[in-house]
Short mmCIF file of C-alpha atoms in Angstrom, two decimals:
data_model
loop_
_atom_site.label_atom_id
_atom_site.label_comp_id
_atom_site.label_asym_id
_atom_site.label_seq_id
_atom_site.Cartn_x
_atom_site.Cartn_y
_atom_site.Cartn_z
CA UNK A 1 77.90 130.93 226.04
CA UNK A 2 76.77 130.60 222.59
CA UNK A 3 76.17 127.18 221.00
CA UNK A 4 77.48 127.25 217.35
CA UNK A 5 77.87 123.51 216.73
CA UNK A 6 75.04 123.45 214.49
CA UNK A 7 76.51 126.44 212.26
CA UNK A 8 79.69 124.63 212.14
CA UNK A 9 78.18 121.22 211.13
CA UNK A 10 76.20 123.12 208.37
CA UNK A 11 79.46 124.87 206.91
CA UNK A 12 81.25 121.51 206.79
CA UNK A 13 78.59 119.70 205.01
CA UNK A 14 78.39 122.65 202.69
CA UNK A 15 82.00 122.17 201.93
CA UNK A 16 81.86 118.62 201.24
CA UNK A 17 78.75 118.62 199.09
CA UNK A 18 78.27 122.01 197.06
CA UNK A 19 74.54 121.28 196.20
CA UNK A 20 73.79 119.89 199.74
CA UNK A 21 75.67 122.86 201.24
CA UNK A 22 73.66 125.11 199.14
CA UNK A 23 70.33 123.44 200.26
CA UNK A 24 71.61 123.54 203.97
CA UNK A 25 72.59 127.11 203.60
CA UNK A 26 68.99 128.09 202.10
CA UNK A 27 67.41 126.11 204.98
CA UNK A 28 69.64 127.46 207.59
CA UNK A 29 68.74 131.21 207.12
CA UNK A 30 65.13 130.29 207.02
CA UNK A 31 65.31 128.18 210.27
CA UNK A 32 67.46 130.67 212.18
CA UNK A 33 65.24 133.70 212.15
CA UNK A 34 62.26 131.76 213.62
CA UNK A 35 63.27 131.82 217.11
CA UNK A 36 64.06 135.46 217.14
CA UNK A 37 60.37 136.37 216.11
CA UNK A 38 59.19 134.16 218.38
CA UNK A 39 61.19 135.24 221.43
CA UNK A 40 60.53 138.94 220.65
CA UNK A 41 56.92 138.47 219.59
CA UNK A 42 55.83 136.66 222.77
CA UNK A 43 56.56 139.50 225.18
CA UNK A 44 54.95 141.96 222.90
CA UNK A 45 51.78 140.10 222.46
CA UNK A 46 51.49 139.46 225.91
CA UNK A 47 52.25 143.13 226.95
CA UNK A 48 49.64 144.04 224.29
CA UNK A 49 47.31 141.31 225.59
CA UNK A 50 47.69 142.10 229.25
CA UNK A 51 47.46 145.87 228.57
CA UNK A 52 44.31 145.41 226.53
CA UNK A 53 42.88 143.11 229.04
CA UNK A 54 43.75 145.26 232.07
CA UNK A 55 42.55 148.50 230.11
CA UNK A 56 39.26 146.75 229.31
CA UNK A 57 38.81 145.21 232.76
CA UNK A 58 39.41 148.60 234.35
CA UNK A 59 37.18 150.49 231.93
CA UNK A 60 34.48 147.94 232.74
CA UNK A 61 35.33 148.14 236.23
CA UNK A 62 35.12 151.88 236.23
CA UNK A 63 31.98 151.94 233.89
CA UNK A 64 30.28 149.38 236.18
CA UNK A 65 31.32 151.21 239.43
CA UNK A 66 30.44 154.64 237.98
CA UNK A 67 26.93 153.36 236.36
CA UNK A 68 25.91 151.38 239.62
CA UNK A 69 26.30 154.34 242.21
CA UNK A 70 24.49 156.76 239.82
CA UNK A 71 21.68 154.22 239.16
CA UNK A 72 21.42 153.63 242.90
CA UNK A 73 21.53 157.31 243.69
CA UNK A 74 18.72 158.17 241.14
CA UNK A 75 16.61 155.09 242.07
CA UNK A 76 16.73 156.06 245.81
CA UNK A 77 14.47 159.01 245.73
CA UNK A 78 12.14 157.25 243.57
CA UNK A 79 11.75 154.06 245.50
CA UNK A 80 12.52 155.08 248.91
CA UNK A 81 11.19 158.89 249.34
CA UNK A 82 10.92 158.77 252.97
CA UNK A 83 14.54 157.62 253.59
CA UNK A 84 15.65 160.51 250.93
CA UNK A 85 13.79 162.91 252.97
CA UNK A 86 15.12 161.93 256.27
CA UNK A 87 18.71 161.91 255.04
CA UNK A 88 18.42 165.59 253.81
CA UNK A 89 17.77 165.15 250.01
CA UNK A 90 18.68 168.51 248.10
CA UNK A 91 15.91 170.95 247.74
CA UNK A 92 15.63 170.36 244.12
CA UNK A 93 14.39 166.72 244.84
CA UNK A 94 11.94 167.99 247.51
CA UNK A 95 8.68 168.44 245.10
CA UNK A 96 9.67 164.81 243.53
CA UNK A 97 9.55 163.41 247.28
CA UNK A 98 6.47 165.16 248.31
CA UNK A 99 4.44 164.23 245.34
CA UNK A 100 3.76 160.67 246.33
CA UNK A 101 2.49 162.03 249.79
CA UNK A 102 0.15 164.33 247.91
CA UNK A 103 -1.06 161.41 245.88
CA UNK A 104 -1.60 159.39 248.82
CA UNK A 105 -3.48 162.15 250.61
CA UNK A 106 -5.82 162.58 247.56
CA UNK A 107 -6.59 158.80 247.81
CA UNK A 108 -7.37 159.15 251.56
CA UNK A 109 -9.24 162.30 251.59
CA UNK A 110 -11.93 162.12 249.18
CA UNK A 111 -14.55 161.05 251.70
CA UNK A 112 -13.57 163.78 254.12
CA UNK A 113 -13.50 166.37 251.18
CA UNK A 114 -16.95 165.32 249.93
CA UNK A 115 -18.36 165.46 253.57
CA UNK A 116 -16.99 168.86 253.97
CA UNK A 117 -18.36 169.98 250.68
CA UNK A 118 -21.91 168.58 251.81
CA UNK A 119 -21.53 170.24 255.07
CA UNK A 120 -20.59 173.60 253.44
CA UNK A 121 -23.33 173.22 250.98
CA UNK A 122 -25.94 172.30 253.55
CA UNK A 123 -24.88 175.50 255.75
CA UNK A 124 -24.97 177.86 252.62
CA UNK A 125 -28.30 176.32 251.79
CA UNK A 126 -29.72 177.03 255.29
CA UNK A 127 -28.27 180.53 255.39
CA UNK A 128 -29.72 181.04 251.92
CA UNK A 129 -33.11 179.97 253.17
CA UNK A 130 -33.01 182.17 256.23
CA UNK A 131 -32.12 185.08 254.18
CA UNK A 132 -34.92 184.22 251.73
CA UNK A 133 -37.46 184.06 254.89
CA UNK A 134 -36.23 187.23 256.43
CA UNK A 135 -36.47 188.99 253.22
CA UNK A 136 -40.06 187.72 252.74
CA UNK A 137 -41.05 188.74 256.41
CA UNK A 138 -39.29 192.30 255.76
CA UNK A 139 -41.40 192.68 252.58
CA UNK A 140 -44.60 191.92 254.35
CA UNK A 141 -43.78 194.40 257.16
CA UNK A 142 -43.04 197.14 254.49
CA UNK A 143 -46.38 196.58 252.89
CA UNK A 144 -48.05 197.03 256.11
CA UNK A 145 -46.35 200.21 257.14
CA UNK A 146 -46.29 201.59 253.58
CA UNK A 147 -42.50 202.14 253.34
CA UNK A 148 -40.01 200.17 251.33
CA UNK A 149 -36.56 200.40 252.86
CA UNK A 150 -33.47 201.07 250.97
CA UNK A 151 -31.56 199.70 254.04
CA UNK A 152 -33.41 196.65 255.36
CA UNK A 153 -31.15 196.68 258.39
CA UNK A 154 -32.75 199.67 259.86
CA UNK A 155 -36.01 197.73 259.78
CA UNK A 156 -34.38 194.89 261.27
CA UNK A 157 -33.18 196.79 263.92
CA UNK A 158 -36.33 198.58 264.68
CA UNK A 159 -37.86 195.03 265.91
CA UNK A 160 -34.95 193.97 267.88
CA UNK A 161 -35.31 193.77 271.57
CA UNK A 162 -32.29 194.00 273.75
CA UNK A 163 -32.84 190.53 275.17
CA UNK A 164 -32.39 189.11 271.61
CA UNK A 165 -28.80 190.43 271.46
CA UNK A 166 -25.86 188.23 271.69
CA UNK A 167 -23.46 189.12 274.57
CA UNK A 168 -20.82 190.44 272.36
CA UNK A 169 -23.21 193.10 270.79
CA UNK A 170 -23.87 196.41 272.19
CA UNK A 171 -27.26 197.68 273.45
CA UNK A 172 -27.27 200.22 270.71
CA UNK A 173 -27.98 197.46 268.33
CA UNK A 174 -31.30 196.99 269.63
CA UNK A 175 -34.38 199.37 268.95
CA UNK A 176 -33.47 201.76 271.74
CA UNK A 177 -31.72 204.35 269.80
CA UNK A 178 -34.29 204.45 267.04
CA UNK A 179 -36.95 204.51 269.83
CA UNK A 180 -35.27 207.63 271.13
CA UNK A 181 -35.20 209.44 267.46
CA UNK A 182 -38.68 208.24 266.64
CA UNK A 183 -40.17 209.74 269.76
CA UNK A 184 -38.97 213.12 268.80
CA UNK A 185 -39.79 212.68 265.18
CA UNK A 186 -43.40 211.82 266.15
CA UNK A 187 -43.70 214.74 268.38
CA UNK A 188 -42.71 217.30 265.57
CA UNK A 189 -44.87 215.74 262.97
CA UNK A 190 -48.01 215.56 265.07
CA UNK A 191 -47.21 219.02 266.25
CA UNK A 192 -47.03 220.26 262.84
CA UNK A 193 -50.58 218.23 261.91
CA UNK A 194 -52.34 219.76 265.17
CA UNK A 195 -51.07 223.40 264.35
CA UNK A 196 -52.47 223.11 260.71
CA UNK A 197 -55.76 221.17 261.66
CA UNK A 198 -56.74 223.39 264.68
CA UNK A 199 -55.94 227.01 263.73
CA UNK A 200 -58.16 228.54 266.68
CA UNK A 201 -56.66 226.31 269.40
CA UNK A 202 -54.45 227.96 271.98
CA UNK A 203 -51.07 226.47 273.23
CA UNK A 204 -52.61 224.76 276.25
CA UNK A 205 -55.20 222.87 274.04
CA UNK A 206 -52.58 221.77 271.61
CA UNK A 207 -50.08 220.55 274.10
CA UNK A 208 -52.82 218.20 275.61
CA UNK A 209 -53.74 217.10 272.36
CA UNK A 210 -50.01 216.59 271.51
CA UNK A 211 -49.58 214.62 274.80
CA UNK A 212 -52.47 212.20 274.20
CA UNK A 213 -51.45 211.57 270.71
CA UNK A 214 -47.81 210.73 271.20
CA UNK A 215 -48.28 208.72 274.56
CA UNK A 216 -47.13 205.08 274.67
CA UNK A 217 -50.66 203.79 274.73
CA UNK A 218 -51.47 205.69 271.43
CA UNK A 219 -48.31 204.23 269.67
CA UNK A 220 -49.00 200.75 271.03
CA UNK A 221 -52.83 201.22 269.34
CA UNK A 222 -50.99 202.01 266.00
CA UNK A 223 -48.63 199.24 266.16
CA UNK A 224 -51.40 196.63 267.11
CA UNK A 225 -53.46 197.84 264.24
CA UNK A 226 -50.45 197.47 261.87
CA UNK A 227 -50.11 193.79 263.11
CA UNK A 228 -46.55 194.45 264.27
CA UNK A 229 -46.74 192.50 267.60
CA UNK A 230 -45.57 189.35 266.50
CA UNK A 231 -42.83 190.85 264.44
CA UNK A 232 -40.80 191.85 267.75
CA UNK A 233 -37.70 189.80 268.15
CA UNK A 234 -37.16 188.60 271.72
CA UNK A 235 -34.64 186.50 273.56
CA UNK A 236 -34.86 183.26 275.33
CA UNK A 237 -37.93 184.15 277.41
CA UNK A 238 -40.84 181.96 278.34
CA UNK A 239 -44.09 182.21 276.41
CA UNK A 240 -46.16 183.91 278.87
CA UNK A 241 -43.39 186.51 279.66
CA UNK A 242 -42.66 186.90 275.83
CA UNK A 243 -46.31 187.86 275.25
CA UNK A 244 -46.45 190.41 278.17
CA UNK A 245 -43.21 191.77 276.99
CA UNK A 246 -44.14 192.12 273.48
CA UNK A 247 -47.37 193.99 274.73
CA UNK A 248 -45.50 196.30 276.99
CA UNK A 249 -42.67 197.35 274.21
CA UNK A 250 -45.31 197.69 271.27
CA UNK A 251 -45.31 201.47 271.67
CA UNK A 252 -41.36 201.60 271.81
CA UNK A 253 -41.20 199.38 268.81
CA UNK A 254 -43.86 201.73 266.96
CA UNK A 255 -41.53 204.64 267.84
CA UNK A 256 -38.54 202.73 266.48
CA UNK A 257 -40.24 202.10 263.34
CA UNK A 258 -40.82 205.87 262.86
CA UNK A 259 -37.06 206.58 263.55
CA UNK A 260 -35.99 203.86 261.10
CA UNK A 261 -38.30 205.46 258.43
CA UNK A 262 -36.96 208.84 259.09
CA UNK A 263 -33.24 207.74 258.57
CA UNK A 264 -34.11 205.61 255.64
CA UNK A 265 -36.46 208.14 253.82
CA UNK A 266 -36.18 211.42 255.39
CA UNK A 267 -38.83 213.78 256.90
CA UNK A 268 -41.33 213.20 254.04
CA UNK A 269 -41.46 209.59 254.34
CA UNK A 270 -41.80 209.68 258.28
CA UNK A 271 -44.56 212.32 257.93
CA UNK A 272 -46.55 210.13 255.31
CA UNK A 273 -46.51 207.28 257.78
CA UNK A 274 -47.66 209.37 260.83
CA UNK A 275 -50.35 211.03 259.07
CA UNK A 276 -51.84 207.65 257.66
CA UNK A 277 -52.04 206.34 261.24
CA UNK A 278 -52.43 209.50 263.44
CA UNK A 279 -55.01 211.79 261.29
CA UNK A 280 -58.12 209.91 262.43
CA UNK A 281 -56.92 209.58 266.05
CA UNK A 282 -56.19 213.31 265.88
CA UNK A 283 -59.71 214.30 265.27
CA UNK A 284 -61.45 211.88 267.40
CA UNK A 285 -59.30 211.25 270.54
CA UNK A 286 -60.23 207.98 272.47
CA UNK A 287 -58.67 209.00 275.79
CA UNK A 288 -59.29 212.00 278.10
CA UNK A 289 -56.98 214.87 277.10
CA UNK A 290 -56.30 215.54 280.79
CA UNK A 291 -53.99 213.11 282.98
CA UNK A 292 -56.59 210.12 283.90
CA UNK A 293 -55.44 210.44 287.55
CA UNK A 294 -56.48 213.93 287.89
CA UNK A 295 -59.77 213.35 286.43
CA UNK A 296 -60.52 210.24 288.61
CA UNK A 297 -59.65 212.45 291.78
CA UNK A 298 -61.84 215.28 290.75
CA UNK A 299 -64.59 213.00 290.17
CA UNK A 300 -64.07 211.03 293.46
CA UNK A 301 -63.89 214.34 295.16
CA UNK A 302 -67.27 215.57 293.54
CA UNK A 303 -68.91 212.56 295.09
CA UNK A 304 -67.43 213.04 298.26
CA UNK A 305 -65.07 210.09 298.33
CA UNK A 306 -61.40 210.29 299.33
CA UNK A 307 -58.46 210.44 297.30
CA UNK A 308 -58.06 207.33 295.17
CA UNK A 309 -55.42 204.86 296.65
CA UNK A 310 -52.88 203.12 294.17
CA UNK A 311 -51.17 200.07 295.36
CA UNK A 312 -48.54 197.57 293.54
CA UNK A 313 -50.02 194.29 292.86
CA UNK A 314 -47.15 192.71 290.85
CA UNK A 315 -43.75 193.27 289.35
CA UNK A 316 -42.66 191.00 286.63
CA UNK A 317 -40.06 191.03 283.64
CA UNK A 318 -36.32 191.29 283.81
CA UNK A 319 -34.32 193.98 285.86
CA UNK A 320 -33.75 196.11 282.71
CA UNK A 321 -37.27 196.10 281.52
CA UNK A 322 -39.65 195.62 284.49
CA UNK A 323 -43.40 195.38 284.25
CA UNK A 324 -45.67 196.80 287.16
CA UNK A 325 -49.29 195.87 287.71
CA UNK A 326 -51.20 198.51 289.87
CA UNK A 327 -54.59 198.61 291.20
CA UNK A 328 -56.54 201.77 292.07
CA UNK A 329 -58.93 201.66 295.14
CA UNK A 330 -62.03 203.87 296.07
CA UNK A 331 -64.77 203.12 298.86
CA UNK A 332 -67.58 201.29 297.43
CA UNK A 333 -66.13 200.65 294.03
CA UNK A 334 -64.54 197.67 292.49
CA UNK A 335 -60.59 198.03 292.16
CA UNK A 336 -59.45 198.63 288.75
CA UNK A 337 -55.80 197.35 287.55
CA UNK A 338 -53.39 198.76 284.95
CA UNK A 339 -50.11 197.53 283.58
CA UNK A 340 -47.05 199.64 282.66
CA UNK A 341 -43.41 199.96 282.23
CA UNK A 342 -43.43 202.17 285.29
CA UNK A 343 -45.44 202.63 288.51
CA UNK A 344 -46.77 205.95 287.21
CA UNK A 345 -47.71 204.47 283.80
CA UNK A 346 -49.38 201.56 285.56
CA UNK A 347 -51.47 204.00 287.76
CA UNK A 348 -52.62 206.16 284.73
CA UNK A 349 -53.86 202.93 282.99
CA UNK A 350 -55.73 201.76 286.29
CA UNK A 351 -57.39 205.33 286.67
CA UNK A 352 -58.39 205.12 282.96
CA UNK A 353 -59.71 201.70 283.41
CA UNK A 354 -61.88 203.08 286.41
CA UNK A 355 -63.13 206.26 284.51
CA UNK A 356 -64.47 204.12 281.38
CA UNK A 357 -65.98 201.56 283.76
CA UNK A 358 -67.86 204.20 285.92
CA UNK A 359 -68.77 206.38 283.02
CA UNK A 360 -67.07 209.58 284.15
CA UNK A 361 -68.01 212.53 281.93
CA UNK A 362 -65.95 215.34 281.48
CA UNK A 363 -62.78 213.17 280.98
CA UNK A 364 -62.60 213.39 277.34
CA UNK A 365 -62.72 216.25 274.79
CA UNK A 366 -63.82 215.68 271.27
CA UNK A 367 -62.76 219.48 270.48
#
């Protein structure tokens, strides 16, 4: 129920006094509307305030809630790369996570890197020094034999004994194949030299001369005169065994050198080497042209002595390259000894020693 007592009183007062009523009437309308805007305005203001406050607080809360997770997500890969990596971070973040590890390794490995560099540089320096030394040694050999190799590996192979090869390498990497080739090249060149130098000699005489000039002892003499003994590459053998082995294979190495020259420079180069080192020997043979065992036996029979007896004194060297020392005996004479790669070769050397010592005539032909 609405209380209108105040309006009634005002109307009555206006009727009693016109001036006072007018004043009261003027005051009444002005005072009346005040409660209305106050009642109506309060809810609106509160609503707006609450709306604004809620909107702002929600906006701030949402902004903070959105900003904080983003910041945390972005900060985690930078501050904790290990946890990010373990939780399966996306592939795009992989390089960013790996970057600190690379940096850490770069700080931890400089010493190792420097050490490896020093080791590599030392190894390369030693390799270069070895190559320089080998090149100088090859140049000295080339100067002595009178041929400069276009393929230095041929020269190196010609001086490599099978004992110097590693287990992984084949025997063909030693001088043996070159020796086989050089033996036949030498025979061809010397045959040509004999044919041109002795036009009146028959086939028998030429064959005897050829046999003497191409024998292992003749080749060993040539190699010794060129100073090739110490250039032979051997494996792990004792000093004494190495010296004996070098002497025994010296003729083989000489033939291998001829084969290497033939492969490197052809027939002309090989012929030049043989002519320089065999021409003098061809015109002045130093050993009997006939087999020394035959010469000694004929001489012994002429003296009324029995047939010479040959006996093995010693066998040395590895199984694949043995060395035999053989002595020859005749009654009333001191034994003579010879060394060779086979029993027959050693017997020939022993017979030659006895022939030279006893001054047997008719064993040589100066032709």
